[in-house]
Coordinates of C-alpha atoms and ligand atoms in Angstrom, one line a residue:
M1 CA 88.9 126.4 72.8
R2 CA 89.8 130.4 70.9
V3 CA 86.4 131.1 69.6
L4 CA 85.0 134.2 67.4
V5 CA 81.7 134.8 67.7
T6 CA 80.7 137.0 65.2
G7 CA 77.3 139.2 66.8
S8 CA 78.4 139.4 70.6
A9 CA 76.7 142.1 71.9
G10 CA 73.6 141.2 70.5
F11 CA 71.0 138.2 71.5
I12 CA 72.2 135.5 71.1
G13 CA 75.9 136.3 71.0
F14 CA 75.6 137.3 74.2
H15 CA 74.7 134.0 76.0
L16 CA 76.8 132.3 74.1
S17 CA 79.6 134.1 74.7
R18 CA 79.0 133.5 78.8
L19 CA 78.3 129.7 78.3
L20 CA 81.4 129.1 76.2
L21 CA 83.1 131.5 79.0
A22 CA 81.8 129.7 81.8
E23 CA 83.6 126.8 80.1
G24 CA 86.9 128.1 80.5
A25 CA 87.1 128.7 76.7
E26 CA 89.2 132.2 75.2
V27 CA 85.9 134.3 73.6
Q28 CA 86.8 137.3 70.5
G29 CA 83.9 138.4 69.8
F30 CA 83.0 141.3 67.8
D31 CA 79.5 143.3 66.5
G32 CA 79.5 146.0 65.0
M33 CA 76.6 147.4 67.1
T34 CA 74.0 148.9 64.6
D35 CA 71.4 150.8 65.5
Y36 CA 68.5 148.6 64.3
Y37 CA 67.2 148.3 68.5
D38 CA 68.8 150.4 71.3
V39 CA 72.0 150.0 70.8
T40 CA 72.6 150.5 75.0
L41 CA 71.3 146.9 75.1
K42 CA 73.9 146.3 73.2
Q43 CA 76.3 148.1 75.5
R44 CA 76.0 147.0 78.5
R45 CA 76.0 142.9 77.0
H46 CA 79.3 144.0 75.3
A47 CA 80.0 145.5 79.1
I48 CA 78.9 142.5 81.1
L49 CA 80.5 140.2 78.5
A50 CA 83.8 142.3 78.8
E51 CA 84.7 142.2 82.7
H52 CA 86.0 138.7 81.9
P53 CA 89.5 138.1 81.1
R54 CA 89.2 135.7 78.5
F55 CA 86.6 137.8 76.1
H56 CA 88.5 140.3 73.8
R57 CA 86.0 143.1 72.6
A58 CA 85.8 144.2 68.6
E59 CA 83.9 146.4 68.0
A60 CA 84.4 147.0 64.0
M61 CA 81.4 146.3 61.0
L62 CA 81.8 142.6 59.1
E63 CA 82.3 144.4 55.8
D64 CA 84.9 146.4 56.6
R65 CA 87.5 143.6 56.0
A66 CA 90.5 145.3 57.0
A67 CA 88.7 145.8 60.9
L68 CA 88.2 142.2 60.1
D69 CA 90.6 140.7 59.0
A70 CA 92.9 142.7 61.5
V71 CA 90.6 140.9 64.4
V72 CA 90.5 137.3 63.5
D73 CA 93.9 137.4 62.2
G74 CA 94.9 139.0 65.6
F75 CA 93.2 136.6 68.0
A76 CA 93.7 132.9 65.1
P77 CA 90.7 131.7 66.0
D78 CA 90.4 127.2 66.2
I79 CA 86.9 128.3 65.9
I80 CA 84.2 130.9 64.5
V81 CA 80.1 130.8 65.4
H82 CA 78.6 134.2 63.0
L83 CA 75.6 135.1 64.5
A84 CA 76.1 139.0 63.0
A85 CA 73.4 139.5 61.0
Q86 CA 70.6 141.8 60.1
A87 CA 67.8 140.5 61.3
G88 CA 64.0 140.6 61.0
V89 CA 61.9 139.4 58.4
R90 CA 59.4 143.2 58.5
Y91 CA 62.1 145.7 58.7
S92 CA 63.7 143.8 55.7
I93 CA 60.7 145.0 53.6
D94 CA 62.0 148.4 53.6
N95 CA 65.9 148.0 54.2
P96 CA 66.8 145.5 51.6
R97 CA 70.4 146.5 50.8
S98 CA 71.1 146.3 54.6
Y99 CA 70.8 142.4 54.5
V100 CA 72.3 142.2 51.7
D101 CA 75.3 143.7 53.6
S102 CA 75.6 142.5 56.8
N103 CA 74.6 138.9 55.6
I104 CA 76.0 138.5 52.4
I105 CA 79.1 140.4 52.3
G106 CA 79.4 140.0 55.9
S107 CA 79.2 136.4 56.3
F108 CA 81.3 135.8 52.7
N109 CA 84.1 137.7 54.6
I110 CA 83.8 135.7 57.5
M111 CA 84.6 132.5 55.5
E112 CA 87.2 134.0 53.9
A113 CA 89.3 134.6 57.7
A114 CA 87.5 131.0 58.2
L115 CA 89.3 129.5 55.3
R116 CA 92.9 132.1 55.7
H117 CA 92.8 129.9 59.9
R118 CA 92.1 127.1 58.5
V119 CA 89.4 127.0 61.9
R120 CA 87.9 123.4 63.0
H121 CA 84.8 124.4 62.0
L122 CA 82.9 127.7 61.0
L123 CA 79.7 127.9 61.7
M124 CA 76.8 130.1 60.9
A125 CA 73.3 131.3 61.8
S126 CA 70.3 130.8 59.1
T127 CA 66.8 131.0 60.3
S128 CA 63.3 128.7 59.9
S129 CA 62.1 131.6 57.8
V130 CA 63.9 130.0 54.7
Y131 CA 61.5 127.2 55.2
G132 CA 59.4 129.8 53.1
A133 CA 55.9 128.6 51.8
N134 CA 56.6 124.5 52.8
T135 CA 54.0 123.8 53.9
K136 CA 55.1 120.6 55.5
M137 CA 55.0 120.5 59.3
P138 CA 57.1 119.8 61.6
Y139 CA 59.9 121.2 59.2
A140 CA 62.9 118.5 58.7
E141 CA 66.0 119.7 57.4
T142 CA 65.5 117.7 54.5
D143 CA 63.1 119.0 53.3
K144 CA 62.4 122.0 51.1
A145 CA 63.4 125.2 52.0
D146 CA 62.9 127.0 47.7
T147 CA 59.8 129.7 48.4
P148 CA 61.5 131.9 50.9
M149 CA 59.0 135.1 51.4
S150 CA 60.8 137.8 52.9
F151 CA 64.0 139.4 51.5
Y152 CA 65.8 138.9 55.1
A153 CA 65.1 134.7 54.3
A154 CA 66.3 135.2 51.0
T155 CA 69.4 136.2 52.2
K156 CA 70.0 133.2 54.5
K157 CA 69.0 131.0 52.2
A158 CA 72.1 132.7 50.0
T159 CA 74.1 132.4 52.4
E160 CA 73.6 128.3 52.8
G161 CA 74.3 128.2 49.1
M162 CA 77.0 130.2 49.9
A163 CA 78.9 128.1 52.5
H164 CA 77.7 125.0 50.7
A165 CA 80.0 125.4 47.8
W166 CA 82.9 127.1 50.3
A167 CA 83.1 123.7 52.3
H168 CA 82.7 121.8 48.7
I169 CA 85.9 124.4 46.9
H170 CA 88.3 124.0 49.9
G171 CA 87.1 120.7 52.5
L172 CA 86.7 123.7 55.4
P173 CA 83.7 121.8 57.8
I174 CA 81.2 123.9 58.1
T175 CA 77.6 124.0 60.2
M176 CA 74.9 126.1 59.3
F177 CA 71.9 126.3 62.7
R178 CA 68.5 127.2 61.3
F179 CA 66.8 128.9 64.7
F180 CA 63.1 129.1 65.3
T181 CA 61.6 132.2 67.4
V182 CA 64.2 132.4 70.4
Y183 CA 63.7 134.4 73.0
G184 CA 64.4 134.6 76.7
P185 CA 66.1 137.5 79.3
W186 CA 68.4 140.1 76.8
G187 CA 65.8 140.0 74.4
R188 CA 65.3 141.7 71.4
P189 CA 62.8 145.0 71.5
D190 CA 61.7 144.0 68.2
M191 CA 60.2 140.7 68.9
A192 CA 56.7 140.6 69.8
L193 CA 57.9 138.9 73.7
F194 CA 59.9 142.4 74.3
K195 CA 56.9 144.1 72.7
F196 CA 54.1 143.0 74.1
T197 CA 55.7 143.1 77.6
R198 CA 56.6 146.5 77.5
A199 CA 53.5 147.5 75.4
I200 CA 50.9 145.5 78.6
L201 CA 53.2 147.0 81.3
D202 CA 52.9 150.9 79.6
G203 CA 48.4 150.3 79.2
Q204 CA 49.4 150.2 75.5
P205 CA 47.7 148.2 72.8
I206 CA 49.5 145.1 71.6
D207 CA 49.6 144.1 67.7
I208 CA 48.4 140.9 66.8
Y209 CA 48.6 139.7 63.2
N210 CA 46.8 137.3 60.9
H211 CA 43.6 137.9 63.7
G212 CA 46.0 135.6 65.9
E213 CA 45.7 133.1 63.5
L214 CA 49.8 132.7 64.0
W215 CA 51.6 129.5 64.8
R216 CA 55.4 130.0 66.2
D217 CA 57.7 127.0 67.7
F218 CA 59.9 129.0 70.7
T219 CA 63.0 128.5 71.3
Y220 CA 64.2 129.0 74.8
V221 CA 67.7 130.7 74.7
D222 CA 69.6 128.6 77.1
D223 CA 68.5 125.9 75.1
L224 CA 69.5 126.8 72.1
V225 CA 73.0 128.1 72.9
H226 CA 73.1 125.1 75.0
G227 CA 72.6 123.1 71.3
I228 CA 75.4 125.7 69.2
R229 CA 77.3 124.4 72.1
G230 CA 76.7 121.0 71.8
L231 CA 77.2 121.3 67.8
I232 CA 80.6 123.3 68.1
D233 CA 81.7 119.4 68.6
A234 CA 80.1 118.1 65.9
V235 CA 82.3 118.8 63.1
P236 CA 80.7 117.1 59.5
G237 CA 83.1 114.9 58.1
T238 CA 81.5 112.3 55.2
Q239 CA 79.6 110.1 57.0
P240 CA 76.5 110.8 58.3
A241 CA 74.8 111.2 62.0
G242 CA 71.3 108.8 60.4
P243 CA 69.0 108.7 58.4
M244 CA 67.2 112.6 59.5
D245 CA 70.8 114.0 58.2
S246 CA 71.0 116.8 55.8
L247 CA 74.5 116.3 55.5
S248 CA 76.1 116.9 52.2
P249 CA 76.9 114.0 50.2
V250 CA 79.8 115.8 48.6
A251 CA 81.2 118.0 51.1
P252 CA 82.1 118.8 54.9
W253 CA 78.4 121.2 56.0
R254 CA 75.1 120.5 57.2
V255 CA 72.1 122.2 58.3
V256 CA 70.4 122.0 61.6
N257 CA 67.5 123.0 63.7
I258 CA 67.6 124.8 66.7
G259 CA 63.7 124.5 67.9
N260 CA 62.1 123.6 70.1
S261 CA 59.6 121.5 68.2
S262 CA 56.8 122.4 69.6
K263 CA 54.0 124.6 67.7
I264 CA 52.1 127.2 69.9
K265 CA 49.2 129.8 68.9
L266 CA 50.3 133.5 69.4
L267 CA 47.2 134.0 70.8
D268 CA 48.5 131.1 74.3
F269 CA 51.6 133.0 73.5
V270 CA 50.1 136.1 75.1
D271 CA 47.6 134.4 77.3
A272 CA 51.3 133.4 78.6
I273 CA 52.7 136.8 78.6
E274 CA 49.4 137.9 80.5
D275 CA 49.2 135.2 83.4
T276 CA 52.8 135.7 85.0
L277 CA 52.3 139.6 83.6
G278 CA 48.7 139.3 86.1
R279 CA 47.3 142.3 83.2
K280 CA 45.5 142.1 80.2
A281 CA 46.7 143.1 76.9
I282 CA 44.6 145.7 74.8
R283 CA 44.3 143.2 71.6
N284 CA 44.9 145.0 68.3
Y285 CA 43.5 142.9 65.6
L286 CA 45.0 143.3 62.3
P287 CA 45.9 141.3 59.0
M288 CA 48.9 139.0 57.8
Q289 CA 52.0 141.3 57.6
P290 CA 54.0 140.3 54.4
G291 CA 57.2 138.3 54.3
D292 CA 55.6 136.7 57.6
V293 CA 54.7 133.2 57.5
P294 CA 51.9 131.6 59.6
A295 CA 53.1 128.4 61.4
T296 CA 57.0 127.8 62.0
W297 CA 58.1 123.7 63.6
A298 CA 60.7 122.4 64.0
D299 CA 61.7 118.6 63.8
A300 CA 64.8 118.5 66.7
T301 CA 65.6 115.1 65.3
L302 CA 68.8 115.4 63.7
L303 CA 70.5 118.1 66.8
H304 CA 69.4 115.4 69.5
E305 CA 71.2 112.4 67.3
L306 CA 74.0 114.9 67.0
T307 CA 74.5 116.8 70.5
G308 CA 72.7 113.8 72.3
S309 CA 70.3 115.9 73.6
R310 CA 66.8 118.8 72.3
P311 CA 64.8 122.4 73.6
S312 CA 63.0 121.6 76.6
T313 CA 62.1 124.6 78.3
P314 CA 58.4 124.9 78.9
L315 CA 56.6 128.1 78.0
A316 CA 55.7 129.7 81.0
T317 CA 59.2 128.5 82.6
G318 CA 60.7 131.2 79.9
V319 CA 58.5 133.7 79.6
A320 CA 58.5 134.5 83.7
R321 CA 62.4 133.9 82.9
F322 CA 62.1 137.3 80.4
V323 CA 59.5 139.2 82.4
D324 CA 61.9 138.6 85.9
W325 CA 64.6 139.7 83.2
Y326 CA 63.1 143.1 81.8
R327 CA 61.0 144.2 85.0
A328 CA 65.0 143.9 86.9
Y329 CA 66.5 145.9 84.4
Y330 CA 64.3 148.5 83.0
K331 CA 63.0 148.8 87.1
V332 CA 59.2 148.5 86.2
Ligands
NAD1 N1 66.4 135.4 67.7 C1 65.8 134.6 66.3 O1 64.9 134.2 67.1 C2 66.5 134.1 65.8 C3 66.2 133.4 64.4 C4 66.4 132.9 63.5 C5 67.9 133.9 62.7 N2 68.4 134.1 63.8 C6 69.8 134.6 63.3 O2 70.3 134.8 64.6 C7 71.4 135.2 64.9 C8 71.6 135.9 65.9 O3 70.0 136.9 66.2 P1 70.1 137.8 67.4 O4 68.6 137.3 67.7 O5 71.6 137.6 68.2 O6 70.3 139.1 67.2 P2 70.5 140.9 67.7 O7 70.3 141.5 66.0 O8 70.6 141.0 68.1 O9 71.9 140.7 66.9 C9 73.5 140.3 65.8 C10 73.9 142.1 66.3 O10 74.9 141.7 64.7 C11 75.4 143.4 64.6 N3 75.3 143.4 63.5 C12 74.3 143.5 62.9 N4 75.1 144.0 61.3 C13 76.4 143.9 61.7 C14 77.3 144.0 60.5 N5 77.4 144.3 59.1 N6 78.7 144.2 60.8 C15 79.6 143.0 62.6 N7 77.4 143.4 63.1 C16 76.7 143.4 62.9 C17 74.3 143.1 65.2 O11 75.1 144.6 66.4 C18 74.1 142.5 66.8 O12 74.9 143.2 67.9 C19 71.6 135.9 63.6 O13 72.5 135.5 62.6 C20 69.9 135.6 62.7 O14 69.7 136.7 61.9 C21 68.1 135.1 64.8

């Protein structure tokens, strides 16, 4: 298997690349090493991958079509997993253009490259944030996702639509993932687990939005990348996998939730971090942030139907593994 992984220096792309390499795949990484968060962390992830003889590293932006095309044409992938994106709900309030550039233009460039190479399967990351103001829980893929609350979610939803049309017109099989709050070792410094762990260890207060009335479906990164791996083989065709399938009636296209299927209150999440660290947080309760949603909760039936498995790592186990990594990495 020859897999192009975009966002390979990112949190999820790093873990997925490691899994694919362990399985014997040839992996072409591609990452723009953006400075949205600490670039050193991205460099370390890419350096670890580059130790593997079957990993090939490219560092360029998706919007740089000439650079992207040269990498894709040189590697000739049969699978593309497109994870590179400008992520983050809050950052999209002040920096919407970077989301258009990376997520819309960047994804379009990937779709064109995938078509030129007639890849067996193109898989692209969307987000649970596309469920937006929908209050029916847990979220199933066939539920409405027409009310994005953040510009980030809007660009991901737009990509889902572009991909559907692309699959319909060109017959190119495309799977879109909707990830639910991913956490684990080598995680993102802009996300709650990282920020809370750092602040608690430094004796600094943690910001808890909506006065703690927030619920998230925390998904452990190993479970998530195993879900991605399973979906690589579940190429959308013409037959639905079951009654829950989101398969399009007019295109080899579907969208799949990858989430833990359990809704955890943010305050219980903070308790789990405190228990692991053996220290109490200084809690700074704040109102709801614009663009945020109060809850996310995945129905992972379709993932199970397509791959035979679903996320299962308990929160306490995943948090402990993150904290172990954090302490070793930052020597604290
Ligand atoms: N982590 C989560 O909880 C979560 C939840 C839902 C969706 N997602 C999606 O999953 C994907 C991976 O997320 P992640 O958590 O690994 O994020 P990440 O920020 O760690 O990784 C994304 C990588 O893409 C690269 N990148 C960004 N813009 C680029 C561009 N224009 N050209 C080339 N490279 C670029 C960045 O340098 C980064 O290394 C993203 O598409 C994200 O939107 C993540």
